């Protein structure tokens, strides 16, 4: 009882103290002191921050290292052509302010209303999902910071923003911002943007052109007028409306600008690459953005060091082959036959080489080795049909049906329109017969094929869930990168390692920013992988891939050809070949970007992509050992099968020889009889002549 009374008394005493004026005053003073200390510390950080880098718009180059640690290439946006604020039309500045930061000339670097709004959005979501960045904040982030969305980075951004605002005038900040920002198509800075899109100096830009360039800042790749003029015009109109709302122009200016004809005229510049291997470097940039959350600006101007899986010997070999026009079919004059090739180390998943196209390279242009999406044709058969069939208990020399097939109206045919009754799985693979593949997928169950393809890392959608999947029939398709990665499973005893180009990334000071973490999937069992390799070796040794043979190197692989989307006398839309040695897997695609009745392939993949693959492997011989495929799990069993197959082939050959001998004897007997008949006829004629002569002599 006494304790309860003492506790009550103690609480009353505390409450009285809180209610006392002196305590409230002390609490307020403590709060003010805390705020002042925080502001003092904050200002110390601002004072110590160095933003002098803004005086020089030239960034540090990013260095690319090959798998040996040697410098392979350097990339930089150091071709920025800075211009003064006086040279930039007021329409450009007004357009940028209207879209990016309406209160630019009114605030002191921070839009507190925007920050408060973003703060509550981030608080609700539990992470940084929105920002209230001003132009000054964007400049601080682009030049000094990474693009990660964390509260620590936002605090650093605020400190640098305040330092920039205290160091430079608003016009100087705007000038540096417009000289640093990326406008797409390799154009850094407003001057290069004006030259890249309109072939003119920034001072000559019209209101319409200024609005287009300002609109690009939001998403330069998507809104580029070179890639999508309609989207660029739509975005321009939004910018013009915002400019009107801010009072920079009136409605008549908007209407006049909308009526102006947009003339795209790019001025040519030197390639920003200071070294070699532009397509490989393009992919490194893409991988850094997608897998390591870096921005293109960070990659190109951050002075980073990329350590990669690039093999210079194989990369040089690939580039040499792609520069040799004699190895490719003749193109139509108005469109070049395109191609993409990629080579992966199956045990590590490292991309050793890639070339993303033929003809003139465009910075971060379309990459046919990694970004192409096309139907794969028969190279899908090992993934969708034969691997799951082996997993379900079928075997290499089991007999499959090869007769006319009609499954709910779906009637596949073989390429030669012939049927052979029954064929072994081996022969079906080697000769790329279509009907046995569809028959087998239907018999074992479509779901097994769908599941297998997805295990191989090939994305499918609902429209792909049909028996046509056996022959590579997909609503969209897949890429050489994904097909090379999938086939690496067979070369690596059923284990598929995710393909990658980057091993690690360091900043200019050697600090680790990111490192490759091995991501492997056991797609199938080792014995299944070896059985597939055994059959795919047959494709190269005696089937449609025979032109991929390289003396002294064991090669397995599969050809693929896709049909034209219109009726034509022969021809194909796409040619594929995916081949591999024990140490290297390569995928080659060939075709027109735009296939129509005037642009399609006339030959078959057995004479195009296989030859390209062979030439690259031949030139890369120093990197490929004479090691044979590991077939130890099936060797003994298949030795007996091979012995039996060889015996049957020899027996068939002997039977054929006996038939030929019987035929020859029959023909010889027939010739002898005909000769005898002929002689008898001649004798009769002679006898007749003698009788006639004797009769005449008797009459005389």
mmCIF file of C-alpha atoms in Angstrom, residues 161-301:
data_model
loop_
_atom_site.group_PDB
_atom_site.id
_atom_site.type_symbol
_atom_site.label_atom_id
_atom_site.label_comp_id
_atom_site.label_asym_id
_atom_site.label_seq_id
_atom_site.Cartn_x
_atom_site.Cartn_y
_atom_site.Cartn_z
ATOM 1 C CA UNK A 161 23.059 21.038 -53.689
ATOM 2 C CA UNK A 162 23.507 23.729 -51.038
ATOM 3 C CA UNK A 163 27.226 23.968 -51.817
ATOM 4 C CA UNK A 164 26.498 24.380 -55.543
ATOM 5 C CA UNK A 165 23.904 27.087 -54.843
ATOM 6 C CA UNK A 166 26.388 28.975 -52.645
ATOM 7 C CA UNK A 167 29.217 28.630 -55.148
ATOM 8 C CA UNK A 168 27.517 29.397 -58.461
ATOM 9 C CA UNK A 169 24.842 31.762 -59.714
ATOM 10 C CA UNK A 170 21.567 30.409 -61.103
ATOM 11 C CA UNK A 171 22.713 31.053 -64.668
ATOM 12 C CA UNK A 172 26.006 29.254 -64.009
ATOM 13 C CA UNK A 173 24.106 26.281 -62.553
ATOM 14 C CA UNK A 174 21.783 26.168 -65.560
ATOM 15 C CA UNK A 175 24.767 26.403 -67.922
ATOM 16 C CA UNK A 176 26.536 23.487 -66.243
ATOM 17 C CA UNK A 177 23.355 21.437 -66.090
ATOM 18 C CA UNK A 178 22.668 21.812 -69.815
ATOM 19 C CA UNK A 179 26.280 20.987 -70.649
ATOM 20 C CA UNK A 180 26.253 17.803 -68.507
ATOM 21 C CA UNK A 181 22.859 16.226 -69.143
ATOM 22 C CA UNK A 182 22.385 13.245 -71.499
ATOM 23 C CA UNK A 183 19.932 13.698 -74.387
ATOM 24 C CA UNK A 184 20.137 10.211 -75.929
ATOM 25 C CA UNK A 185 21.709 8.918 -79.161
ATOM 26 C CA UNK A 186 25.172 9.467 -77.642
ATOM 27 C CA UNK A 187 24.586 13.226 -77.281
ATOM 28 C CA UNK A 188 25.947 14.722 -74.059
ATOM 29 C CA UNK A 189 25.164 18.379 -73.490
ATOM 30 C CA UNK A 190 22.733 20.686 -75.265
ATOM 31 C CA UNK A 191 25.171 21.605 -78.053
ATOM 32 C CA UNK A 192 25.766 17.983 -79.077
ATOM 33 C CA UNK A 193 22.031 17.306 -78.777
ATOM 34 C CA UNK A 194 21.232 20.129 -81.198
ATOM 35 C CA UNK A 195 23.836 18.819 -83.626
ATOM 36 C CA UNK A 196 22.815 15.162 -83.233
ATOM 37 C CA UNK A 197 19.079 15.618 -83.803
ATOM 38 C CA UNK A 198 18.859 18.733 -85.958
ATOM 39 C CA UNK A 199 22.352 19.191 -87.435
ATOM 40 C CA UNK A 200 22.611 22.763 -86.183
ATOM 41 C CA UNK A 201 24.197 24.909 -83.486
ATOM 42 C CA UNK A 202 22.258 25.282 -80.224
ATOM 43 C CA UNK A 203 21.824 29.006 -80.875
ATOM 44 C CA UNK A 204 19.791 28.177 -84.007
ATOM 45 C CA UNK A 205 17.161 26.014 -82.295
ATOM 46 C CA UNK A 206 13.512 26.912 -82.832
ATOM 47 C CA UNK A 207 10.851 26.832 -80.115
ATOM 48 C CA UNK A 208 9.588 23.438 -81.372
ATOM 49 C CA UNK A 209 13.094 21.966 -81.406
ATOM 50 C CA UNK A 210 13.844 23.404 -77.960
ATOM 51 C CA UNK A 211 10.719 21.740 -76.571
ATOM 52 C CA UNK A 212 11.677 18.405 -78.133
ATOM 53 C CA UNK A 213 15.138 18.481 -76.540
ATOM 54 C CA UNK A 214 13.774 19.514 -73.149
ATOM 55 C CA UNK A 215 11.290 16.658 -73.337
ATOM 56 C CA UNK A 216 14.084 14.142 -73.915
ATOM 57 C CA UNK A 217 15.575 14.628 -70.439
ATOM 58 C CA UNK A 218 12.839 12.513 -68.850
ATOM 59 C CA UNK A 219 13.555 9.377 -70.952
ATOM 60 C CA UNK A 220 16.035 9.995 -73.791
ATOM 61 C CA UNK A 221 16.008 6.446 -75.182
ATOM 62 C CA UNK A 222 12.220 6.130 -75.286
ATOM 63 C CA UNK A 223 11.437 9.670 -76.468
ATOM 64 C CA UNK A 224 14.169 10.003 -79.100
ATOM 65 C CA UNK A 225 12.648 11.474 -82.300
ATOM 66 C CA UNK A 226 15.031 9.294 -84.300
ATOM 67 C CA UNK A 227 13.554 6.132 -82.748
ATOM 68 C CA UNK A 228 9.954 7.253 -82.255
ATOM 69 C CA UNK A 229 8.949 10.587 -83.776
ATOM 70 C CA UNK A 230 5.305 10.258 -82.676
ATOM 71 C CA UNK A 231 6.247 9.915 -79.008
ATOM 72 C CA UNK A 232 8.742 12.776 -79.306
ATOM 73 C CA UNK A 233 6.049 15.033 -80.809
ATOM 74 C CA UNK A 234 3.566 14.034 -78.107
ATOM 75 C CA UNK A 235 6.132 14.882 -75.437
ATOM 76 C CA UNK A 236 6.980 18.182 -77.204
ATOM 77 C CA UNK A 237 3.330 19.217 -77.047
ATOM 78 C CA UNK A 238 3.282 18.536 -73.297
ATOM 79 C CA UNK A 239 6.388 20.707 -72.862
ATOM 80 C CA UNK A 240 4.808 23.534 -74.881
ATOM 81 C CA UNK A 241 1.697 23.407 -72.679
ATOM 82 C CA UNK A 242 3.842 23.554 -69.532
ATOM 83 C CA UNK A 243 5.719 26.565 -70.952
ATOM 84 C CA UNK A 244 2.403 28.290 -71.589
ATOM 85 C CA UNK A 245 1.216 27.491 -68.063
ATOM 86 C CA UNK A 246 4.400 29.045 -66.656
ATOM 87 C CA UNK A 247 3.820 32.201 -68.722
ATOM 88 C CA UNK A 248 6.851 31.867 -70.992
ATOM 89 C CA UNK A 249 4.785 31.642 -74.190
ATOM 90 C CA UNK A 250 1.143 32.159 -75.158
ATOM 91 C CA UNK A 251 -1.325 29.959 -77.029
ATOM 92 C CA UNK A 252 -0.406 31.443 -80.402
ATOM 93 C CA UNK A 253 3.233 30.460 -79.805
ATOM 94 C CA UNK A 254 2.086 26.931 -78.939
ATOM 95 C CA UNK A 255 0.033 26.590 -82.120
ATOM 96 C CA UNK A 256 2.831 28.041 -84.263
ATOM 97 C CA UNK A 257 5.399 25.659 -82.757
ATOM 98 C CA UNK A 258 3.116 22.648 -83.305
ATOM 99 C CA UNK A 259 2.811 23.521 -86.989
ATOM 100 C CA UNK A 260 6.574 23.709 -87.510
ATOM 101 C CA UNK A 261 7.954 20.847 -89.616
ATOM 102 C CA UNK A 262 10.414 18.675 -87.715
ATOM 103 C CA UNK A 263 13.514 18.069 -89.812
ATOM 104 C CA UNK A 264 15.899 15.487 -88.358
ATOM 105 C CA UNK A 265 19.433 15.939 -89.639
ATOM 106 C CA UNK A 266 22.228 14.387 -87.625
ATOM 107 C CA UNK A 267 25.798 15.626 -87.696
ATOM 108 C CA UNK A 268 28.435 12.861 -87.662
ATOM 109 C CA UNK A 269 30.890 12.622 -84.770
ATOM 110 C CA UNK A 270 33.792 10.388 -83.896
ATOM 111 C CA UNK A 271 32.779 7.244 -82.024
ATOM 112 C CA UNK A 272 33.089 7.789 -78.261
ATOM 113 C CA UNK A 273 34.925 4.468 -77.899
ATOM 114 C CA UNK A 274 38.640 4.970 -77.426
ATOM 115 C CA UNK A 275 39.430 1.279 -77.715
ATOM 116 C CA UNK A 276 38.036 -1.824 -79.381
ATOM 117 C CA UNK A 277 35.032 -4.106 -79.211
ATOM 118 C CA UNK A 278 32.129 -1.636 -79.400
ATOM 119 C CA UNK A 279 29.347 -4.252 -79.330
ATOM 120 C CA UNK A 280 30.837 -5.961 -76.301
ATOM 121 C CA UNK A 281 31.165 -2.614 -74.549
ATOM 122 C CA UNK A 282 27.548 -1.809 -75.449
ATOM 123 C CA UNK A 283 26.496 -4.976 -73.644
ATOM 124 C CA UNK A 284 28.655 -4.128 -70.629
ATOM 125 C CA UNK A 285 26.848 -0.797 -70.307
ATOM 126 C CA UNK A 286 23.482 -2.555 -70.562
ATOM 127 C CA UNK A 287 24.468 -5.192 -68.005
ATOM 128 C CA UNK A 288 25.806 -2.561 -65.600
ATOM 129 C CA UNK A 289 22.497 -0.717 -65.780
ATOM 130 C CA UNK A 290 20.260 -3.795 -65.523
ATOM 131 C CA UNK A 291 22.168 -5.904 -62.976
ATOM 132 C CA UNK A 292 24.160 -3.385 -60.936
ATOM 133 C CA UNK A 293 21.710 -0.437 -60.869
ATOM 134 C CA UNK A 294 24.151 1.997 -62.431
ATOM 135 C CA UNK A 295 22.996 4.723 -64.781
ATOM 136 C CA UNK A 296 24.440 5.260 -68.221
ATOM 137 C CA UNK A 297 25.841 8.556 -66.971
ATOM 138 C CA UNK A 298 27.629 6.779 -64.114
ATOM 139 C CA UNK A 299 29.099 4.219 -66.498
ATOM 140 C CA UNK A 300 30.303 6.751 -69.038
ATOM 141 C CA UNK A 301 31.503 9.537 -66.772
#
